[in-house]
mmCIF file of C-alpha atoms in Angstrom:
data_model
loop_
_atom_site.group_PDB
_atom_site.id
_atom_site.type_symbol
_atom_site.label_atom_id
_atom_site.label_comp_id
_atom_site.label_asym_id
_atom_site.label_seq_id
_atom_site.Cartn_x
_atom_site.Cartn_y
_atom_site.Cartn_z
ATOM 1 C CA UNK A 1362 36.862 -48.551 66.575
ATOM 2 C CA UNK A 1363 33.160 -48.435 65.039
ATOM 3 C CA UNK A 1364 32.642 -49.367 61.937
ATOM 4 C CA UNK A 1365 30.726 -46.492 59.480
ATOM 5 C CA UNK A 1366 27.892 -46.579 58.441
ATOM 6 C CA UNK A 1367 24.705 -44.708 57.104
ATOM 7 C CA UNK A 1368 22.787 -45.058 60.107
ATOM 8 C CA UNK A 1369 25.712 -43.691 62.192
ATOM 9 C CA UNK A 1370 24.047 -40.148 63.570
ATOM 10 C CA UNK A 1371 28.058 -38.819 62.959
ATOM 11 C CA UNK A 1372 28.060 -39.870 59.132
ATOM 12 C CA UNK A 1373 24.754 -38.101 58.502
ATOM 13 C CA UNK A 1374 25.082 -35.558 60.170
ATOM 14 C CA UNK A 1375 28.647 -34.454 57.706
ATOM 15 C CA UNK A 1376 26.940 -35.754 54.678
ATOM 16 C CA UNK A 1377 23.965 -32.921 55.463
ATOM 17 C CA UNK A 1378 26.676 -30.180 56.549
ATOM 18 C CA UNK A 1379 28.783 -31.116 53.166
ATOM 19 C CA UNK A 1380 25.355 -30.803 51.246
ATOM 20 C CA UNK A 1381 24.025 -27.540 52.761
ATOM 21 C CA UNK A 1382 27.532 -26.429 52.167
ATOM 22 C CA UNK A 1383 27.308 -26.980 48.903
ATOM 23 C CA UNK A 1384 24.070 -25.704 48.682
ATOM 24 C CA UNK A 1385 24.221 -22.115 50.221
ATOM 25 C CA UNK A 1386 27.239 -21.792 47.704
ATOM 26 C CA UNK A 1387 25.588 -22.666 44.876
ATOM 27 C CA UNK A 1388 22.812 -20.492 45.471
ATOM 28 C CA UNK A 1389 24.805 -17.037 46.008
ATOM 29 C CA UNK A 1390 26.774 -17.911 43.301
ATOM 30 C CA UNK A 1391 23.648 -18.429 41.076
ATOM 31 C CA UNK A 1392 21.323 -15.787 42.440
ATOM 32 C CA UNK A 1393 19.503 -13.419 40.530
ATOM 33 C CA UNK A 1394 20.998 -9.593 40.712
ATOM 34 C CA UNK A 1395 17.443 -8.544 39.893
ATOM 35 C CA UNK A 1396 14.716 -8.244 41.289
ATOM 36 C CA UNK A 1397 15.389 -7.440 45.190
ATOM 37 C CA UNK A 1398 12.771 -9.727 46.311
ATOM 38 C CA UNK A 1399 14.657 -12.662 44.464
ATOM 39 C CA UNK A 1400 18.399 -11.381 46.201
ATOM 40 C CA UNK A 1401 15.920 -11.525 49.524
ATOM 41 C CA UNK A 1402 14.633 -14.632 49.062
ATOM 42 C CA UNK A 1403 18.268 -16.225 48.030
ATOM 43 C CA UNK A 1404 19.495 -14.355 51.652
ATOM 44 C CA UNK A 1405 16.949 -16.124 53.279
ATOM 45 C CA UNK A 1406 17.277 -19.420 52.146
ATOM 46 C CA UNK A 1407 21.381 -19.378 52.506
ATOM 47 C CA UNK A 1408 20.592 -17.931 56.474
ATOM 48 C CA UNK A 1409 18.322 -20.787 56.485
ATOM 49 C CA UNK A 1410 20.809 -23.386 56.086
ATOM 50 C CA UNK A 1411 23.770 -21.741 57.834
ATOM 51 C CA UNK A 1412 21.039 -21.694 61.073
ATOM 52 C CA UNK A 1413 20.520 -25.497 60.113
ATOM 53 C CA UNK A 1414 24.173 -26.210 60.141
ATOM 54 C CA UNK A 1415 24.799 -24.978 63.133
ATOM 55 C CA UNK A 1416 22.104 -27.047 64.484
ATOM 56 C CA UNK A 1417 23.645 -30.311 63.094
ATOM 57 C CA UNK A 1418 27.034 -29.238 64.992
ATOM 58 C CA UNK A 1419 25.265 -28.449 68.072
ATOM 59 C CA UNK A 1420 23.283 -31.642 68.294
ATOM 60 C CA UNK A 1421 25.741 -34.107 66.420
ATOM 61 C CA UNK A 1422 28.941 -33.019 67.146
ATOM 62 C CA UNK A 1423 28.850 -31.480 70.655
ATOM 63 C CA UNK A 1424 26.196 -33.712 71.276
ATOM 64 C CA UNK A 1425 23.291 -31.611 72.610
ATOM 65 C CA UNK A 1426 20.633 -34.200 70.566
ATOM 66 C CA UNK A 1427 20.235 -35.440 74.265
ATOM 67 C CA UNK A 1428 20.042 -32.233 75.733
ATOM 68 C CA UNK A 1429 16.401 -31.379 74.857
ATOM 69 C CA UNK A 1430 16.915 -28.236 76.967
ATOM 70 C CA UNK A 1431 20.054 -26.909 76.247
ATOM 71 C CA UNK A 1432 19.445 -27.463 72.435
ATOM 72 C CA UNK A 1433 15.974 -25.935 72.471
ATOM 73 C CA UNK A 1434 18.005 -22.472 73.951
ATOM 74 C CA UNK A 1435 21.175 -22.439 71.265
ATOM 75 C CA UNK A 1436 18.083 -23.299 68.461
ATOM 76 C CA UNK A 1437 16.490 -20.452 69.719
ATOM 77 C CA UNK A 1438 19.112 -18.265 69.994
ATOM 78 C CA UNK A 1439 20.426 -18.983 66.662
ATOM 79 C CA UNK A 1440 17.166 -18.546 65.215
ATOM 80 C CA UNK A 1441 16.945 -15.334 66.556
ATOM 81 C CA UNK A 1442 20.347 -14.028 65.194
ATOM 82 C CA UNK A 1443 19.266 -15.596 62.058
ATOM 83 C CA UNK A 1444 16.300 -13.504 61.792
ATOM 84 C CA UNK A 1445 17.719 -10.331 62.992
ATOM 85 C CA UNK A 1446 20.305 -11.276 60.391
ATOM 86 C CA UNK A 1447 17.617 -11.660 57.627
ATOM 87 C CA UNK A 1448 15.977 -8.204 58.383
ATOM 88 C CA UNK A 1449 18.774 -6.289 58.687
ATOM 89 C CA UNK A 1450 20.309 -7.998 54.889
ATOM 90 C CA UNK A 1451 16.060 -7.190 53.550
ATOM 91 C CA UNK A 1452 16.425 -4.012 54.579
ATOM 92 C CA UNK A 1453 19.648 -3.288 52.498
ATOM 93 C CA UNK A 1454 18.111 -4.905 49.470
ATOM 94 C CA UNK A 1455 14.886 -2.606 49.789
ATOM 95 C CA UNK A 1456 17.073 0.761 50.017
ATOM 96 C CA UNK B 302 24.572 -49.206 78.295
ATOM 97 C CA UNK B 303 23.318 -46.358 75.630
ATOM 98 C CA UNK B 304 26.323 -44.546 73.729
ATOM 99 C CA UNK B 305 24.376 -41.483 75.126
ATOM 100 C CA UNK B 306 24.880 -42.482 78.910
ATOM 101 C CA UNK B 307 28.183 -43.228 78.287
ATOM 102 C CA UNK B 308 29.215 -39.582 77.668
ATOM 103 C CA UNK B 309 30.718 -37.824 81.026
ATOM 104 C CA UNK B 310 27.843 -34.592 81.472
ATOM 105 C CA UNK B 311 27.412 -31.730 83.633
ATOM 106 C CA UNK B 312 24.988 -31.322 86.368
ATOM 107 C CA UNK B 313 23.144 -29.544 83.799
ATOM 108 C CA UNK B 314 23.473 -32.099 81.522
ATOM 109 C CA UNK B 315 25.679 -30.746 78.731
ATOM 110 C CA UNK B 316 28.552 -33.272 77.680
ATOM 111 C CA UNK B 317 31.983 -32.361 78.017
ATOM 112 C CA UNK B 318 33.222 -29.982 79.465
ATOM 113 C CA UNK B 319 31.346 -26.977 81.052
ATOM 114 C CA UNK B 320 34.020 -24.388 80.338
ATOM 115 C CA UNK B 321 34.001 -25.192 76.855
ATOM 116 C CA UNK B 322 30.175 -24.304 76.660
ATOM 117 C CA UNK B 323 30.956 -20.882 78.616
ATOM 118 C CA UNK B 324 33.697 -20.660 75.689
ATOM 119 C CA UNK B 325 31.227 -21.880 72.753
ATOM 120 C CA UNK B 326 28.364 -19.243 74.365
ATOM 121 C CA UNK B 327 31.327 -16.515 74.563
ATOM 122 C CA UNK B 328 32.174 -17.102 71.050
ATOM 123 C CA UNK B 329 29.260 -17.010 69.471
ATOM 124 C CA UNK B 330 27.909 -13.706 71.084
ATOM 125 C CA UNK B 331 31.223 -12.060 70.254
ATOM 126 C CA UNK B 332 31.162 -13.248 66.960
ATOM 127 C CA UNK B 333 26.929 -13.187 66.121
ATOM 128 C CA UNK B 334 27.128 -9.208 67.527
ATOM 129 C CA UNK B 335 30.337 -8.305 65.269
ATOM 130 C CA UNK B 336 28.271 -9.702 62.156
ATOM 131 C CA UNK B 337 25.490 -8.346 62.567
ATOM 132 C CA UNK B 338 26.669 -4.804 63.618
ATOM 133 C CA UNK B 339 28.544 -5.541 60.460
ATOM 134 C CA UNK B 340 25.706 -5.681 58.483
ATOM 135 C CA UNK B 341 23.993 -2.418 60.001
ATOM 136 C CA UNK B 342 26.681 -0.912 58.885
ATOM 137 C CA UNK B 343 25.914 -2.264 55.093
ATOM 138 C CA UNK B 344 22.612 -0.183 55.319
ATOM 139 C CA UNK B 345 24.653 2.650 55.080
ATOM 140 C CA UNK B 346 26.456 1.342 51.837
ATOM 141 C CA UNK B 347 24.470 -1.851 50.336
ATOM 142 C CA UNK B 348 25.921 -1.090 46.426
ATOM 143 C CA UNK B 349 29.855 -0.608 48.849
ATOM 144 C CA UNK B 350 29.133 -3.339 50.564
ATOM 145 C CA UNK B 351 28.338 -5.744 47.627
ATOM 146 C CA UNK B 352 31.029 -4.837 45.312
ATOM 147 C CA UNK B 353 33.324 -5.629 47.943
ATOM 148 C CA UNK B 354 31.991 -8.824 48.806
ATOM 149 C CA UNK B 355 32.107 -9.177 44.963
ATOM 150 C CA UNK B 356 35.799 -9.221 45.475
ATOM 151 C CA UNK B 357 36.276 -12.680 47.296
ATOM 152 C CA UNK B 358 36.217 -16.059 46.290
ATOM 153 C CA UNK B 359 32.960 -17.719 47.042
ATOM 154 C CA UNK B 360 33.798 -20.777 45.731
ATOM 155 C CA UNK B 361 37.137 -20.924 47.885
ATOM 156 C CA UNK B 362 35.370 -20.050 50.800
ATOM 157 C CA UNK B 363 32.233 -22.694 50.160
ATOM 158 C CA UNK B 364 35.369 -25.441 49.673
ATOM 159 C CA UNK B 365 37.239 -24.505 53.123
ATOM 160 C CA UNK B 366 33.725 -24.630 54.512
ATOM 161 C CA UNK B 367 33.519 -28.067 53.626
ATOM 162 C CA UNK B 368 37.414 -28.749 54.735
ATOM 163 C CA UNK B 369 36.405 -27.688 57.667
ATOM 164 C CA UNK B 370 33.131 -29.589 58.655
ATOM 165 C CA UNK B 371 35.055 -32.909 57.540
ATOM 166 C CA UNK B 372 37.948 -31.624 60.150
ATOM 167 C CA UNK B 373 35.148 -31.186 62.524
ATOM 168 C CA UNK B 374 33.753 -34.736 61.766
ATOM 169 C CA UNK B 375 37.219 -36.469 62.125
ATOM 170 C CA UNK B 376 37.616 -34.738 65.868
ATOM 171 C CA UNK B 377 34.002 -36.400 66.328
ATOM 172 C CA UNK B 378 34.957 -39.846 65.828
ATOM 173 C CA UNK B 379 38.333 -39.208 67.636
ATOM 174 C CA UNK B 380 36.227 -37.867 70.313
ATOM 175 C CA UNK B 381 34.074 -40.930 70.567
ATOM 176 C CA UNK B 382 36.771 -43.434 69.884
ATOM 177 C CA UNK B 383 38.511 -41.868 72.776
ATOM 178 C CA UNK B 384 35.602 -42.919 75.318
ATOM 179 C CA UNK B 385 36.093 -47.036 74.624
ATOM 180 C CA UNK B 386 39.652 -46.232 75.907
ATOM 181 C CA UNK B 387 41.721 -49.260 74.047
ATOM 182 C CA UNK B 388 44.920 -49.473 73.205
ATOM 183 C CA UNK B 389 43.559 -50.161 69.593
ATOM 184 C CA UNK B 390 40.835 -47.366 69.917
ATOM 185 C CA UNK B 391 44.092 -44.848 70.913
ATOM 186 C CA UNK B 392 46.018 -45.680 67.674
ATOM 187 C CA UNK B 393 42.694 -44.745 66.493
ATOM 188 C CA UNK B 394 42.385 -41.297 67.391
ATOM 189 C CA UNK B 395 45.604 -40.204 67.029
ATOM 190 C CA UNK B 396 44.934 -40.880 63.296
ATOM 191 C CA UNK B 397 41.897 -39.415 63.223
ATOM 192 C CA UNK B 398 42.990 -36.492 64.974
ATOM 193 C CA UNK B 399 45.728 -36.259 62.613
ATOM 194 C CA UNK B 400 43.384 -36.322 60.047
ATOM 195 C CA UNK B 401 41.280 -33.166 61.335
ATOM 196 C CA UNK B 402 44.980 -30.749 62.285
ATOM 197 C CA UNK B 403 45.593 -32.040 58.544
ATOM 198 C CA UNK B 404 42.422 -30.614 57.509
ATOM 199 C CA UNK B 405 42.629 -27.341 59.654
ATOM 200 C CA UNK B 406 46.063 -26.833 57.963
ATOM 201 C CA UNK B 407 44.525 -27.071 54.669
ATOM 202 C CA UNK B 408 41.307 -24.364 55.753
ATOM 203 C CA UNK B 409 44.441 -22.326 56.492
ATOM 204 C CA UNK B 410 46.462 -22.655 53.505
ATOM 205 C CA UNK B 411 43.169 -21.739 51.184
ATOM 206 C CA UNK B 412 42.483 -18.550 53.411
ATOM 207 C CA UNK B 413 46.594 -17.932 53.296
ATOM 208 C CA UNK B 414 46.213 -17.428 49.172
ATOM 209 C CA UNK B 415 42.818 -15.898 49.825
ATOM 210 C CA UNK B 416 44.836 -13.403 51.969
ATOM 211 C CA UNK B 417 47.914 -13.118 49.908
ATOM 212 C CA UNK B 418 45.231 -12.305 46.752
ATOM 213 C CA UNK B 419 43.369 -9.672 48.171
ATOM 214 C CA UNK B 420 46.471 -7.870 49.466
ATOM 215 C CA UNK B 421 48.013 -8.233 45.997
ATOM 216 C CA UNK B 422 44.661 -6.477 44.951
ATOM 217 C CA UNK B 423 45.545 -3.787 47.402
ATOM 218 C CA UNK B 424 42.019 -5.038 49.383
ATOM 219 C CA UNK B 425 43.673 -3.961 53.250
ATOM 220 C CA UNK B 426 41.657 -2.932 56.291
ATOM 221 C CA UNK B 427 41.401 0.441 54.941
ATOM 222 C CA UNK B 428 40.359 -0.355 51.597
ATOM 223 C CA UNK B 429 36.613 -0.238 52.525
ATOM 224 C CA UNK B 430 34.664 -0.795 55.906
ATOM 225 C CA UNK B 431 33.462 -4.059 54.412
ATOM 226 C CA UNK B 432 37.093 -5.106 54.521
ATOM 227 C CA UNK B 433 38.127 -3.964 57.777
ATOM 228 C CA UNK B 434 35.268 -6.326 59.007
ATOM 229 C CA UNK B 435 36.711 -8.955 56.515
ATOM 230 C CA UNK B 436 40.108 -8.877 57.978
ATOM 231 C CA UNK B 437 39.110 -8.951 61.792
ATOM 232 C CA UNK B 438 37.042 -11.049 61.637
ATOM 233 C CA UNK B 439 38.343 -13.976 59.621
ATOM 234 C CA UNK B 440 41.758 -13.447 60.549
ATOM 235 C CA UNK B 441 40.485 -13.851 64.902
ATOM 236 C CA UNK B 442 38.672 -16.880 63.570
ATOM 237 C CA UNK B 443 41.861 -18.111 61.690
ATOM 238 C CA UNK B 444 43.680 -17.758 65.299
ATOM 239 C CA UNK B 445 41.376 -19.667 66.769
ATOM 240 C CA UNK B 446 41.829 -22.700 63.857
ATOM 241 C CA UNK B 447 45.505 -22.341 64.343
ATOM 242 C CA UNK B 448 45.211 -22.709 68.331
ATOM 243 C CA UNK B 449 42.733 -25.351 68.095
ATOM 244 C CA UNK B 450 45.489 -26.907 65.636
ATOM 245 C CA UNK B 451 47.914 -26.734 68.193
ATOM 246 C CA UNK B 452 45.545 -28.420 71.190
ATOM 247 C CA UNK B 453 44.575 -31.123 69.205
ATOM 248 C CA UNK B 454 48.538 -31.777 68.256
ATOM 249 C CA UNK B 455 49.520 -31.836 72.245
ATOM 250 C CA UNK B 456 46.149 -33.891 73.275
ATOM 251 C CA UNK B 457 46.853 -36.499 70.624
ATOM 252 C CA UNK B 458 50.487 -37.137 72.456
ATOM 253 C CA UNK B 459 48.638 -39.092 74.997
ATOM 254 C CA UNK B 460 44.713 -39.393 73.606
ATOM 255 C CA UNK B 461 43.274 -39.112 76.738
ATOM 256 C CA UNK B 462 39.432 -39.218 76.324
ATOM 257 C CA UNK B 463 38.417 -36.526 78.813
ATOM 258 C CA UNK B 464 41.640 -34.181 76.869
ATOM 259 C CA UNK B 465 40.525 -35.601 73.587
ATOM 260 C CA UNK B 466 36.665 -34.265 73.969
ATOM 261 C CA UNK B 467 37.767 -31.111 75.772
ATOM 262 C CA UNK B 468 39.451 -30.159 72.243
ATOM 263 C CA UNK B 469 36.965 -31.955 69.870
ATOM 264 C CA UNK B 470 34.862 -29.618 71.986
ATOM 265 C CA UNK B 471 37.198 -26.183 71.167
ATOM 266 C CA UNK B 472 37.179 -27.327 67.414
ATOM 267 C CA UNK B 473 33.399 -27.894 67.112
ATOM 268 C CA UNK B 474 33.185 -24.033 68.412
ATOM 269 C CA UNK B 475 36.141 -23.234 65.575
ATOM 270 C CA UNK B 476 33.255 -24.790 62.706
ATOM 271 C CA UNK B 477 30.635 -23.405 64.536
ATOM 272 C CA UNK B 478 31.682 -19.794 64.388
ATOM 273 C CA UNK B 479 32.409 -20.399 60.722
ATOM 274 C CA UNK B 480 29.177 -21.554 59.658
ATOM 275 C CA UNK B 481 27.605 -18.223 61.187
ATOM 276 C CA UNK B 482 30.450 -15.981 59.722
ATOM 277 C CA UNK B 483 30.930 -17.725 56.044
ATOM 278 C CA UNK B 484 27.123 -16.688 55.103
ATOM 279 C CA UNK B 485 27.255 -13.353 56.527
ATOM 280 C CA UNK B 486 30.977 -12.277 54.923
ATOM 281 C CA UNK B 487 31.075 -14.159 51.051
ATOM 282 C CA UNK B 488 27.474 -15.034 51.043
ATOM 283 C CA UNK B 489 24.842 -12.625 51.319
#
């Protein structure tokens, strides 16, 4: 079995996923209750982290890093989902 | 030969089993649509949704996310080791799949504790529309985790490269669904 090292893309992907998961949870727990725009900013950061995590899983765990067309397609689809979720969340914050 | 060219590819260039990619897209569409409906319903009662979400254990769910992505890491390493096809590699594949299955078990154990606590506090399916979605989506996901653990267990018996890769793809799909479900249900 290949020895694990920092130069291994799978190791870097796992470390990034761990850091992003921890950061998203910390942002959610520590975000201020007011003003409303602070909640929206926190929501954007949390959804941005989720989009990054999904990209990492697709590119590194599922091997799309070597398939540019599919990588862009999945990235755009997930980006559209994150954007729609953010708009709906921001509308809820404003209401 | 590069690592990339060692991976078996479909005509479209996708690595692994084409049917698994169909499943991944289907699952993302189903969970994504359900989560957007959840956020639309939240517009009608943002305070009720916020109060309901505050009942959940965010830290526990965050830890569970790290458990699941670590399990995915073990499965990805197993799929890579299986490509070499040697007897030594087969032992490593079995060990890595066992780690992935064990971490899947830890995920379900933490979810079980969370479910038991919610049930004890009367936060059932009908407590609020938030909890209707919470239970349905997280239980549906947990069923996928359980199915993935069974698949990984069966595959680890022979540790055949194609089967290991397909089962790892299923496991990564479970990861992928969780990373979009977790922020919407627990964090936003």
